[in-house]
Short mmCIF file of C-alpha atoms and ligand atoms in Angstrom, two decimals:
data_model
loop_
_atom_site.label_atom_id
_atom_site.label_comp_id
_atom_site.label_asym_id
_atom_site.label_seq_id
_atom_site.Cartn_x
_atom_site.Cartn_y
_atom_site.Cartn_z
CA MET A 8 5.37 -49.49 -32.89
CA LEU A 9 7.55 -47.61 -35.63
CA LEU A 10 5.69 -44.05 -34.29
CA LYS A 11 7.56 -45.18 -30.70
CA PHE A 12 10.88 -45.89 -32.17
CA LYS A 13 11.32 -42.79 -33.99
CA PHE A 14 10.05 -40.74 -31.15
CA VAL A 15 13.40 -42.22 -29.00
CA ILE A 16 15.87 -41.69 -31.80
CA GLU A 17 14.37 -38.47 -31.96
CA LEU A 18 15.19 -38.05 -28.19
CA LYS A 19 18.37 -39.25 -28.65
CA GLN A 20 19.34 -36.72 -31.03
CA ARG A 21 18.01 -33.85 -29.00
CA LYS A 22 19.98 -34.75 -26.15
CA ASN A 23 22.67 -34.78 -27.82
CA THR A 24 22.15 -31.55 -29.34
CA ASP A 25 24.71 -28.80 -27.40
CA ILE A 26 24.47 -26.52 -30.45
CA ILE A 27 21.21 -24.19 -32.13
CA SER A 28 21.73 -25.00 -35.83
CA ILE A 29 20.64 -22.42 -38.16
CA ARG A 30 20.63 -23.12 -41.66
CA GLY A 31 19.53 -21.07 -44.58
CA ALA A 32 18.26 -17.34 -42.93
CA ARG A 33 17.26 -15.00 -45.34
CA GLN A 34 14.88 -13.05 -42.65
CA HIS A 35 15.19 -8.90 -43.61
CA ASN A 36 18.70 -8.61 -44.91
CA LEU A 37 20.50 -11.74 -44.28
CA LYS A 38 22.17 -13.72 -47.10
CA ASN A 39 20.84 -16.37 -46.70
CA ILE A 40 23.28 -17.72 -44.16
CA ASP A 41 24.50 -20.83 -41.98
CA VAL A 42 25.38 -20.43 -38.06
CA GLU A 43 25.81 -22.78 -35.43
CA ILE A 44 25.52 -21.49 -32.12
CA PRO A 45 26.53 -23.09 -28.59
CA ARG A 46 23.72 -23.74 -25.80
CA TYR A 47 24.41 -23.11 -22.35
CA LYS A 48 26.59 -20.64 -23.20
CA PHE A 49 26.97 -16.33 -23.20
CA VAL A 50 27.05 -15.45 -27.19
CA VAL A 51 27.56 -12.32 -28.08
CA ILE A 52 26.58 -10.75 -32.20
CA THR A 53 28.15 -7.57 -32.97
CA GLY A 54 28.54 -5.88 -35.97
CA THR A 55 27.93 -2.68 -37.90
CA SER A 56 24.45 -1.28 -37.71
CA GLY A 57 22.51 -2.59 -40.78
CA SER A 58 24.16 -5.67 -40.83
CA GLY A 59 21.65 -7.60 -39.54
CA LYS A 60 22.28 -8.70 -35.88
CA SER A 61 18.74 -7.72 -35.00
CA SER A 62 17.71 -9.74 -37.94
CA LEU A 63 18.94 -12.83 -36.78
CA ALA A 64 18.51 -12.37 -33.28
CA PHE A 65 15.43 -11.41 -32.88
CA ASN A 66 13.71 -12.11 -35.91
CA THR A 67 15.29 -15.29 -36.97
CA ILE A 68 16.13 -16.64 -33.62
CA TYR A 69 13.69 -15.71 -31.23
CA ALA A 70 10.78 -15.50 -33.35
CA GLU A 71 10.68 -18.92 -34.47
CA GLY A 72 11.83 -20.09 -30.67
CA GLN A 73 8.52 -18.11 -29.26
CA ARG A 74 6.70 -19.60 -32.22
CA LYS A 75 7.08 -23.29 -31.32
CA TYR A 76 6.77 -22.16 -27.65
CA VAL A 77 3.12 -20.68 -28.67
CA GLU A 78 2.34 -23.81 -31.04
CA SER A 79 2.83 -26.75 -28.10
CA LEU A 80 0.09 -24.54 -26.17
CA SER A 81 -3.61 -25.67 -26.30
CA SER A 82 -6.00 -24.03 -29.06
CA TYR A 83 -7.82 -22.12 -26.12
CA ALA A 84 -4.19 -20.85 -24.74
CA ARG A 85 -3.46 -19.79 -28.17
CA GLN A 86 -6.60 -17.42 -29.14
CA PHE A 87 -4.82 -14.97 -26.49
CA LEU A 88 -1.35 -14.50 -27.85
CA ASP A 89 -0.69 -12.78 -31.37
CA GLN A 90 0.04 -15.40 -33.86
CA LEU A 91 3.93 -14.89 -35.07
CA GLU A 92 4.97 -15.74 -38.68
CA LYS A 93 7.52 -18.01 -39.20
CA PRO A 94 10.97 -16.31 -39.86
CA ASP A 95 12.19 -16.97 -43.48
CA VAL A 96 15.08 -19.31 -42.66
CA ASP A 97 15.27 -23.17 -43.69
CA SER A 98 15.72 -25.35 -40.37
CA ILE A 99 16.96 -24.12 -36.71
CA ASP A 100 17.39 -27.16 -34.60
CA GLY A 101 18.20 -27.05 -30.85
CA LEU A 102 16.11 -24.35 -29.86
CA SER A 103 14.94 -23.75 -26.57
CA PRO A 104 11.96 -21.57 -25.32
CA ALA A 105 12.95 -18.09 -26.11
CA LEU A 106 12.65 -14.72 -23.77
CA ALA A 107 13.55 -11.75 -25.38
CA ILE A 108 14.50 -8.73 -23.05
CA GLU A 109 14.29 -5.80 -24.88
CA GLN A 110 15.51 -2.56 -24.36
CA ARG A 111 12.05 -0.79 -24.33
CA SER A 112 10.30 0.69 -21.01
CA SER A 113 8.70 -1.90 -19.36
CA SER A 114 5.96 -1.20 -18.08
CA LEU A 115 3.18 2.11 -18.88
CA ASN A 116 1.66 1.23 -15.59
CA PRO A 117 2.07 4.66 -13.42
CA ARG A 118 2.60 2.83 -10.30
CA SER A 119 5.05 0.60 -11.27
CA THR A 120 8.22 0.76 -9.39
CA VAL A 121 11.35 -1.12 -8.81
CA ALA A 122 9.92 -3.33 -6.19
CA THR A 123 6.64 -3.83 -7.99
CA SER A 124 7.92 -4.87 -11.23
CA THR A 125 10.01 -7.72 -9.54
CA GLU A 126 7.79 -9.08 -7.05
CA ILE A 127 10.07 -8.04 -4.58
CA TYR A 128 7.01 -6.03 -2.88
CA ASP A 129 5.02 -8.96 -3.08
CA TYR A 130 7.46 -11.10 -1.23
CA LEU A 131 7.06 -7.59 1.50
CA ARG A 132 4.09 -7.85 1.46
CA VAL A 133 3.84 -10.99 3.31
CA LEU A 134 6.92 -10.02 5.47
CA TYR A 135 5.03 -7.40 6.85
CA SER A 136 2.03 -8.73 7.45
CA ALA A 137 3.40 -11.44 9.21
CA ILE A 138 6.22 -9.87 11.19
CA GLY A 139 5.34 -6.52 11.51
CA VAL A 140 4.47 -4.18 14.35
CA PRO A 141 1.62 -1.95 14.51
CA HIS A 142 2.12 1.23 15.91
CA ASP A 143 -1.01 3.90 16.70
CA PRO A 144 -0.85 6.47 13.80
CA ASP A 145 -1.40 9.54 16.09
CA THR A 146 0.51 9.05 19.17
CA GLY A 147 3.35 6.02 17.74
CA GLU A 148 2.58 3.69 20.48
CA VAL A 149 3.10 0.12 20.04
CA ILE A 150 0.02 -1.65 19.49
CA LYS A 151 -0.35 -5.25 20.86
CA LYS A 152 -2.88 -8.05 20.93
CA MET A 153 -2.58 -11.37 23.01
CA SER A 154 -4.50 -14.53 22.94
CA THR A 155 -6.96 -15.40 25.86
CA GLY A 156 -4.29 -17.61 27.28
CA GLU A 157 -1.70 -15.15 27.45
CA ILE A 158 -4.18 -13.00 28.99
CA VAL A 159 -4.70 -15.55 31.84
CA ASP A 160 -0.82 -16.26 31.91
CA LYS A 161 -0.39 -12.78 32.55
CA LEU A 162 -2.98 -12.67 35.27
CA LEU A 163 -1.96 -15.95 37.17
CA LEU A 164 1.44 -14.05 37.59
CA LEU A 165 -0.37 -12.13 39.97
CA GLN A 166 0.63 -12.33 43.69
CA ASP A 167 -1.39 -15.12 45.52
CA LYS A 168 -5.04 -13.83 47.30
CA THR A 169 -4.79 -10.80 44.93
CA LYS A 170 -8.67 -9.91 43.86
CA LEU A 171 -10.25 -9.64 40.61
CA ILE A 172 -12.94 -8.31 38.53
CA ILE A 173 -13.34 -9.25 35.44
CA LEU A 174 -15.28 -6.49 33.20
CA SER A 175 -16.55 -6.67 29.53
CA PRO A 176 -16.73 -3.17 28.18
CA TYR A 177 -20.57 -3.98 26.93
CA GLN A 178 -20.90 -2.80 23.60
CA THR A 179 -24.59 -1.96 22.63
CA HIS A 180 -25.76 0.58 19.85
CA ASN A 181 -24.93 4.24 20.04
CA ASP A 182 -28.71 5.09 20.31
CA ALA A 183 -29.58 2.30 22.89
CA SER A 184 -30.49 4.03 26.19
CA THR A 185 -28.86 3.27 29.42
CA ARG A 186 -32.24 1.20 30.73
CA THR A 187 -32.12 -0.96 27.48
CA THR A 188 -28.34 -1.63 27.62
CA ILE A 189 -28.87 -2.67 31.33
CA GLU A 190 -31.98 -4.83 30.73
CA ARG A 191 -30.49 -6.49 27.95
CA LEU A 192 -27.61 -7.49 30.36
CA ARG A 193 -29.86 -8.94 33.03
CA ARG A 194 -31.23 -11.17 29.78
CA ASN A 195 -28.07 -12.31 28.65
CA GLY A 196 -27.59 -13.87 32.56
CA PHE A 197 -25.11 -10.85 34.23
CA ILE A 198 -25.97 -9.98 37.86
CA ARG A 199 -23.85 -7.03 38.64
CA ALA A 200 -22.82 -4.14 36.05
CA ARG A 201 -20.34 -1.03 36.53
CA ILE A 202 -21.73 2.14 35.59
CA ASN A 203 -19.56 4.95 35.38
CA LYS A 204 -17.24 2.67 37.81
CA LYS A 205 -19.31 1.98 40.35
CA ILE A 206 -20.74 -1.27 40.61
CA ILE A 207 -24.38 -2.04 41.04
CA GLN A 208 -26.75 -5.06 41.31
CA ILE A 209 -28.88 -5.16 38.34
CA ASP A 210 -32.25 -6.11 39.57
CA GLU A 211 -32.19 -3.67 42.52
CA GLU A 212 -30.86 -0.08 41.73
CA PHE A 213 -31.04 -0.22 38.02
CA LEU A 214 -34.50 1.69 37.67
CA ASN A 215 -32.96 4.68 39.98
CA PHE A 216 -29.69 5.28 38.40
CA PRO A 217 -29.55 9.08 37.38
CA LYS A 218 -29.78 9.44 33.44
CA THR A 219 -25.95 10.77 32.15
CA LYS A 220 -24.98 11.20 28.66
CA LYS A 221 -23.79 7.77 27.36
CA PRO A 222 -22.29 5.95 30.59
CA ASN A 223 -19.58 4.03 30.60
CA ILE A 224 -20.91 0.31 31.11
CA GLN A 225 -19.09 -2.91 31.72
CA ALA A 226 -20.66 -6.35 32.73
CA VAL A 227 -18.84 -7.81 35.50
CA VAL A 228 -18.31 -11.47 34.53
CA ASP A 229 -16.55 -12.63 37.24
CA ARG A 230 -14.93 -11.90 40.69
CA ILE A 231 -12.20 -14.04 41.28
CA ILE A 232 -8.97 -14.44 43.96
CA VAL A 233 -5.87 -15.41 42.60
CA LYS A 234 -4.55 -18.77 43.50
CA ASP A 235 -3.56 -22.12 42.64
CA GLY A 236 -6.50 -24.37 40.28
CA ILE A 237 -8.19 -21.69 39.06
CA ARG A 238 -6.93 -21.30 35.75
CA SER A 239 -9.76 -23.02 33.53
CA ARG A 240 -12.37 -20.46 35.20
CA LEU A 241 -10.22 -17.77 34.61
CA TYR A 242 -9.63 -18.85 31.15
CA SER A 243 -13.48 -19.18 30.32
CA SER A 244 -14.46 -15.34 32.30
CA ILE A 245 -11.90 -14.03 30.35
CA GLU A 246 -13.52 -15.76 27.28
CA THR A 247 -16.96 -14.44 28.30
CA ALA A 248 -15.93 -11.26 28.62
CA LEU A 249 -13.76 -11.19 25.12
CA LYS A 250 -16.90 -12.24 23.46
CA TRP A 251 -19.19 -9.63 24.83
CA GLY A 252 -16.71 -6.93 24.89
CA ASN A 253 -15.51 -6.84 21.03
CA GLN A 254 -12.62 -8.73 21.38
CA ARG A 255 -11.33 -6.22 24.68
CA VAL A 256 -11.77 -7.14 28.71
CA ASP A 257 -11.34 -4.67 31.50
CA VAL A 258 -9.93 -6.27 34.68
CA LEU A 259 -9.87 -4.91 38.16
CA ILE A 260 -6.84 -5.65 39.99
CA GLN A 261 -6.60 -5.08 43.92
CA LYS A 262 -2.88 -4.26 44.71
CA ASN A 263 -2.03 -4.53 48.22
CA GLU A 264 -5.39 -4.55 49.79
CA GLY A 265 -6.56 -0.92 48.87
CA ASP A 266 -6.79 0.76 45.44
CA TRP A 267 -8.14 -0.87 42.57
CA VAL A 268 -6.26 -0.58 38.93
CA GLU A 269 -8.07 -1.52 35.69
CA GLU A 270 -6.22 -3.12 33.02
CA THR A 271 -7.76 -3.11 29.45
CA PHE A 272 -6.49 -6.25 27.38
CA THR A 273 -7.54 -7.26 23.77
CA THR A 274 -6.87 -9.94 21.23
CA THR A 275 -7.02 -7.63 18.21
CA TYR A 276 -4.76 -5.06 17.45
CA SER A 277 -5.97 -2.22 19.18
CA ASN A 278 -5.42 0.93 21.46
CA PRO A 279 -7.94 1.26 24.24
CA LYS A 280 -6.73 4.36 25.14
CA THR A 281 -7.21 6.52 21.61
CA GLY A 282 -10.05 3.28 20.30
CA PHE A 283 -7.91 3.10 17.26
CA SER A 284 -7.68 -0.60 16.10
CA LEU A 285 -6.24 -2.78 13.05
CA PRO A 286 -7.89 -5.69 11.94
CA GLU A 287 -5.79 -9.06 11.14
CA LEU A 288 -3.27 -8.13 8.86
CA THR A 289 -3.20 -9.64 5.52
CA PRO A 290 -1.04 -9.23 2.75
CA ARG A 291 -3.50 -7.01 1.00
CA HIS A 292 -3.29 -4.25 3.53
CA PHE A 293 0.12 -3.62 2.59
CA SER A 294 -0.71 -3.14 -1.12
CA PHE A 295 -1.71 0.11 -2.74
CA ASN A 296 -3.94 -1.85 -5.35
CA SER A 297 -6.14 -3.04 -3.05
CA HIS A 298 -8.81 -0.88 -1.20
CA LEU A 299 -7.57 -2.13 1.96
CA GLY A 300 -4.39 -0.50 1.97
CA ALA A 301 -4.69 2.35 -0.48
CA CYS A 302 -4.76 5.64 0.65
CA LYS A 303 -8.68 6.63 0.38
CA LYS A 304 -7.90 10.48 -0.89
CA CYS A 305 -5.25 9.43 -4.17
CA HIS A 306 -6.59 6.13 -4.17
CA GLY A 307 -3.06 4.75 -4.31
CA VAL A 308 -1.34 7.12 -6.77
CA GLY A 309 0.43 8.52 -4.56
CA SER A 310 0.01 12.09 -6.16
CA VAL A 311 -3.32 13.93 -6.48
CA LEU A 312 -4.47 16.59 -8.89
CA GLN A 313 -4.13 20.42 -6.66
CA ALA A 314 -4.92 23.74 -7.90
CA GLU A 315 -1.36 25.54 -8.86
CA LYS A 316 -1.69 29.30 -8.09
CA SER A 317 1.59 29.81 -10.52
CA LEU A 318 -0.94 28.31 -13.55
CA PHE A 319 -3.10 31.33 -12.53
CA ILE A 320 -1.07 33.87 -12.68
CA SER A 321 -1.12 35.46 -16.59
CA ASP A 322 1.95 38.47 -16.15
CA GLU A 323 3.24 39.50 -12.91
CA THR A 324 3.58 43.01 -13.81
CA LEU A 325 0.23 43.35 -14.55
CA SER A 326 -2.50 44.80 -12.09
CA LEU A 327 -5.44 42.72 -10.96
CA ALA A 328 -7.58 45.03 -12.65
CA ASP A 329 -5.57 45.04 -15.96
CA GLY A 330 -5.80 41.13 -15.65
CA ALA A 331 -2.92 40.00 -13.75
CA VAL A 332 -4.90 37.10 -12.93
CA LYS A 333 -6.66 34.96 -14.77
CA SER A 334 -8.81 31.85 -14.03
CA TRP A 335 -11.24 28.92 -15.72
CA TRP A 336 -14.13 31.46 -15.49
CA ASN A 337 -12.32 34.18 -17.69
CA ARG A 338 -14.04 33.93 -21.10
CA ASN A 339 -17.61 33.47 -19.19
CA LYS A 340 -18.21 37.50 -19.34
CA LYS A 341 -21.27 36.61 -16.11
CA LEU A 342 -19.16 34.49 -13.97
CA LYS A 343 -16.18 37.37 -14.66
CA ALA A 344 -18.22 40.12 -13.28
CA ILE A 345 -19.07 38.25 -10.04
CA HIS A 346 -15.81 36.97 -9.38
CA ASP A 347 -13.95 40.76 -10.18
CA LYS A 348 -16.33 41.90 -7.62
CA GLN A 349 -15.25 39.30 -4.82
CA ILE A 350 -11.74 40.23 -5.76
CA ASN A 351 -12.49 43.84 -5.43
CA ALA A 352 -13.97 43.48 -2.53
CA LEU A 353 -11.15 40.86 -1.04
CA ALA A 354 -8.84 44.05 -2.29
CA LYS A 355 -10.74 46.68 0.09
CA VAL A 356 -10.57 44.56 3.50
CA PHE A 357 -7.34 44.39 2.55
CA GLU A 358 -7.13 48.11 1.66
CA ILE A 359 -5.43 47.41 -1.58
CA SER A 360 -5.90 49.25 -4.85
CA VAL A 361 -6.76 46.63 -7.78
CA GLN A 362 -4.62 48.82 -9.89
CA THR A 363 -1.46 48.00 -8.10
CA LYS A 364 1.10 45.78 -9.77
CA TYR A 365 0.66 41.79 -8.73
CA SER A 366 4.54 41.67 -8.38
CA GLU A 367 3.84 44.73 -5.41
CA LEU A 368 0.92 42.70 -3.80
CA SER A 369 1.60 41.82 -0.29
CA ASN A 370 1.84 38.23 0.33
CA ASP A 371 -0.96 38.08 2.93
CA PHE A 372 -3.17 39.01 0.61
CA ILE A 373 -1.73 36.58 -2.26
CA ASP A 374 -2.63 34.38 0.30
CA CYS A 375 -6.30 35.16 1.06
CA LEU A 376 -6.58 35.53 -2.92
CA PHE A 377 -5.70 31.80 -3.73
CA TYR A 378 -6.25 30.21 -0.29
CA GLY A 379 -9.25 31.92 0.96
CA THR A 380 -10.00 33.53 4.38
CA SER A 381 -11.00 30.62 6.28
CA LYS A 382 -7.78 29.95 8.12
CA ASN A 383 -8.54 33.21 10.06
CA ASP A 384 -11.38 33.84 12.04
CA GLU A 385 -11.49 37.30 12.20
CA LEU A 386 -11.11 37.74 8.44
CA LYS A 387 -13.83 35.59 7.39
CA LYS A 388 -16.30 37.40 10.02
CA VAL A 389 -15.59 40.65 7.67
CA PHE A 390 -15.47 38.87 3.98
CA ASP A 391 -15.50 35.24 3.33
CA TYR A 392 -13.79 34.43 0.77
CA GLU A 393 -13.23 30.44 -0.77
CA GLY A 394 -9.81 31.15 -2.16
CA LEU A 395 -9.22 30.67 -6.29
CA CYS A 396 -6.97 27.55 -5.54
CA ILE A 397 -9.70 26.20 -3.19
CA GLN A 398 -12.45 26.89 -5.32
CA ALA A 399 -11.05 25.03 -8.36
CA GLU A 400 -10.30 21.50 -6.41
CA ARG A 401 -13.98 21.91 -4.73
CA LEU A 402 -15.12 22.28 -8.30
CA TYR A 403 -13.17 19.43 -9.87
CA SER A 404 -14.14 17.39 -6.99
CA THR A 405 -17.91 17.69 -6.94
CA SER A 406 -18.60 19.65 -10.53
CA LYS A 407 -21.27 17.50 -12.48
CA SER A 408 -20.23 19.56 -15.54
CA GLU A 409 -17.95 18.05 -17.79
CA SER A 410 -16.87 21.31 -19.47
CA THR A 411 -16.38 23.06 -16.08
CA LYS A 412 -14.33 20.01 -15.06
CA ARG A 413 -12.38 20.50 -18.07
CA ASN A 414 -11.73 24.11 -17.70
CA VAL A 415 -10.80 24.15 -14.45
CA ARG A 416 -8.14 20.69 -14.76
CA ARG A 417 -5.89 23.52 -16.79
CA PHE A 418 -5.16 25.18 -13.71
CA MET A 419 -4.20 22.03 -11.70
CA LEU A 420 -1.13 19.83 -11.65
CA PRO A 421 -0.51 16.37 -9.97
CA LYS A 422 1.15 16.84 -7.25
CA ASP A 423 2.05 14.41 -3.99
CA CYS A 424 -0.81 13.41 -2.26
CA PRO A 425 -1.25 15.55 0.91
CA VAL A 426 -2.83 12.73 3.33
CA CYS A 427 0.02 10.26 2.48
CA ASN A 428 2.58 12.31 1.49
CA GLY A 429 3.26 10.17 -1.50
CA ASN A 430 3.81 7.01 -0.26
CA ARG A 431 0.28 5.60 -1.44
CA LEU A 432 -0.50 3.74 1.96
CA GLN A 433 -2.98 4.65 4.47
CA LYS A 434 -1.58 5.84 7.71
CA LYS A 435 -2.29 3.06 9.92
CA ILE A 436 -0.14 0.70 7.54
CA SER A 437 2.70 2.84 6.93
CA SER A 438 2.71 2.66 10.68
CA ILE A 439 3.56 -0.49 10.71
CA THR A 440 7.25 -1.29 10.58
CA ILE A 441 10.13 -4.07 11.43
CA ASN A 442 13.12 -3.54 13.27
CA HIS A 443 16.84 -3.62 11.82
CA LYS A 444 19.21 -2.61 14.83
CA GLU A 445 20.80 -0.46 12.59
CA PHE A 446 18.10 1.17 10.27
CA GLY A 447 15.49 0.94 13.18
CA ASP A 448 12.03 0.57 12.46
CA LEU A 449 11.19 1.11 9.20
CA SER A 450 7.62 0.70 7.50
CA ILE A 451 7.35 -0.96 3.78
CA ASP A 452 7.30 2.66 2.09
CA GLN A 453 10.45 3.38 3.91
CA PHE A 454 11.81 -0.14 3.06
CA THR A 455 10.68 0.83 -0.28
CA SER A 456 13.19 3.94 -0.40
CA LEU A 457 16.03 2.07 0.07
CA ASN A 458 18.38 1.33 -2.12
CA ILE A 459 19.31 -2.44 -3.22
CA LYS A 460 22.42 -2.62 -1.06
CA ASP A 461 20.65 -1.38 1.84
CA ALA A 462 17.70 -3.99 1.37
CA LEU A 463 19.60 -6.65 1.32
CA GLU A 464 21.57 -5.99 4.23
CA PHE A 465 18.01 -4.97 6.06
CA ILE A 466 16.68 -8.06 5.05
CA GLU A 467 19.74 -10.01 5.87
CA GLY A 468 19.41 -8.92 9.16
CA ILE A 469 16.10 -10.85 9.74
CA ASN A 470 17.31 -13.93 12.38
CA THR A 471 15.11 -16.73 10.52
CA ASN A 472 16.61 -19.24 13.44
CA GLU A 473 14.30 -17.17 16.44
CA PRO A 474 11.42 -19.83 16.98
CA ASN A 475 8.49 -17.41 15.91
CA LEU A 476 10.77 -16.24 12.77
CA GLU A 477 10.60 -19.63 11.10
CA ILE A 478 7.28 -18.60 9.35
CA ILE A 479 8.67 -16.37 7.12
CA ARG A 480 12.04 -18.05 6.31
CA ASP A 481 10.95 -18.94 2.69
CA VAL A 482 9.80 -15.23 2.40
CA VAL A 483 13.34 -13.46 3.61
CA ASN A 484 15.07 -16.53 1.31
CA GLU A 485 13.12 -15.06 -1.54
CA LEU A 486 13.70 -11.12 -0.94
CA SER A 487 17.15 -12.17 -0.01
CA LYS A 488 17.67 -13.99 -3.30
CA ARG A 489 16.00 -11.20 -5.64
CA LEU A 490 17.66 -8.26 -3.86
CA LYS A 491 21.21 -10.26 -5.00
CA PHE A 492 20.22 -10.80 -8.45
CA LEU A 493 19.59 -7.10 -8.95
CA SER A 494 23.00 -6.31 -6.88
CA ASN A 495 25.25 -8.87 -9.40
CA VAL A 496 23.61 -7.35 -11.99
CA GLY A 497 24.90 -3.92 -10.43
CA LEU A 498 21.97 -2.14 -9.57
CA SER A 499 22.76 -1.77 -6.30
CA TYR A 500 22.24 1.92 -6.35
CA LEU A 501 18.84 1.62 -7.53
CA SER A 502 16.42 2.44 -4.72
CA LEU A 503 13.19 0.33 -4.97
CA ASP A 504 10.72 2.59 -4.99
CA ARG A 505 12.04 4.15 -8.03
CA GLU A 506 9.52 4.59 -10.77
CA SER A 507 9.85 1.67 -13.71
CA SER A 508 8.86 4.54 -16.19
CA THR A 509 12.47 6.49 -15.19
CA LEU A 510 14.52 3.79 -15.73
CA SER A 511 17.13 3.90 -18.11
CA GLY A 512 16.36 1.91 -21.03
CA GLY A 513 20.02 -0.60 -19.95
CA GLU A 514 18.52 -0.39 -15.84
CA ALA A 515 14.85 -1.52 -16.99
CA GLN A 516 16.77 -4.77 -19.20
CA ARG A 517 18.88 -5.98 -16.11
CA ILE A 518 15.59 -5.70 -13.99
CA ARG A 519 13.85 -7.42 -16.21
CA LEU A 520 16.65 -10.18 -16.31
CA ALA A 521 17.02 -10.53 -13.04
CA THR A 522 13.38 -10.93 -12.34
CA GLN A 523 13.43 -13.60 -15.36
CA ILE A 524 16.47 -15.82 -13.84
CA GLY A 525 14.59 -14.78 -10.48
CA SER A 526 11.86 -16.71 -11.46
CA GLY A 527 13.71 -20.36 -11.71
CA LEU A 528 13.09 -21.19 -15.49
CA SER A 529 15.70 -23.47 -16.73
CA GLY A 530 16.68 -24.33 -20.20
CA VAL A 531 15.87 -21.00 -21.16
CA LEU A 532 17.36 -19.00 -24.72
CA TYR A 533 17.63 -14.97 -23.22
CA VAL A 534 17.89 -13.15 -26.18
CA LEU A 535 18.92 -9.18 -25.10
CA ASP A 536 19.51 -6.74 -27.47
CA GLU A 537 22.34 -3.84 -27.00
CA PRO A 538 22.64 -5.05 -23.27
CA SER A 539 24.48 -2.32 -20.88
ZN1 ZN B 620 -2.57 9.56 -0.60
#
């Protein structure tokens, strides 16, 4: 009873505290000072350097706030956190959980950018997986998918009495013979098949079907005439065709009593013309930290080590014979002899003397010296030379010897990945776009190359009142909230793909502040060091 009473009193006292009251602070060079700091206010501590600003803000107020917070956690959670020493102070009352936002660079992760460190990228991934429009990465065509019902509805819009033949592009193992495939069709209850555009009765003619290389086989699922009351039959035929055709159905449509036209529909993202297809998109497909989205060449880093020509050239005023070009094998007599012989042979093909100064060599010769003769068929026939850069890259990726790798590494530099051009994502993912009436179609990596001001304009251009866009309303709100915060702290000029490691201390600090405030915690004490 007594205990309960005491608890109520304490709560009451706390509620009335609108100040942080510090008594007897002696941390570092603080001279046993008493300070009262109003809460819910923006408070600045100023003074000459060495006067104890940081000792008060960080080493006393923040340290105690943090320590109290950590102590409130379970012992299980505490073991993962650093033990903080109690600051040298008599008492501090009215503290809230404290967050320190220092100027130091926020992240050592080389992949961290403004977009990823503010969680903006996470929301973008959700947005793009929900409403992004896929394109064939090679042809640029928009890739559509339809539901079974949508396919049926589209066919029912055809003129009355139009004849339809529903075909399933029957999928078999690549090595299955035509005969095996047709036998399987028959076992599955199909009576007719269309082979290389000719419809045959399965049980009569198939044994005589001429052997051709990989014939185009479609199972005939149904023949049907468009009229009232066929919807449910058409629906189940389309469904059957999709099932056997790996989510694809071909429909022969007779136009005007004459020609038959073939149309293809799919319920997955795919382009029947090129065979390109996409799985059901999830936010993970847009992550360069996931194998689903990351560029296969650079694994989502955006750069790969590539041999750098200039690192091989030791002195342009020397000739090849005098050592103008050095490579990793230079110190190995045996290897050097082999390579010198090859370079001499290459020079002979070009009718060049190895005594010529490097700076006077022809560009064609230099190109072959570093990148080989494989690009030029005629030349390759005369002399097949790998090229110093190409060889170095091959050895770096395939050699099993650590010392060879280490040696070759000295002639390489990280450069933009040649496959994704540094944008870290697979081409099929960076071909998925969202449209804005002024910015046009932007993929997720193009979006992150916008600055914060333009990104906000883009996001606010998405009208979530449209019926099919309701699902992303929350995502759009979160994005716009975060972009506004960044804009409000004066960072609207920063591009979202700016690497965190290249930000100035003040920029990094303001981003962390915006992120913290964006996280919606309330009653938090923020301690900032030398904010800009
Ligand atoms: Zn790449």
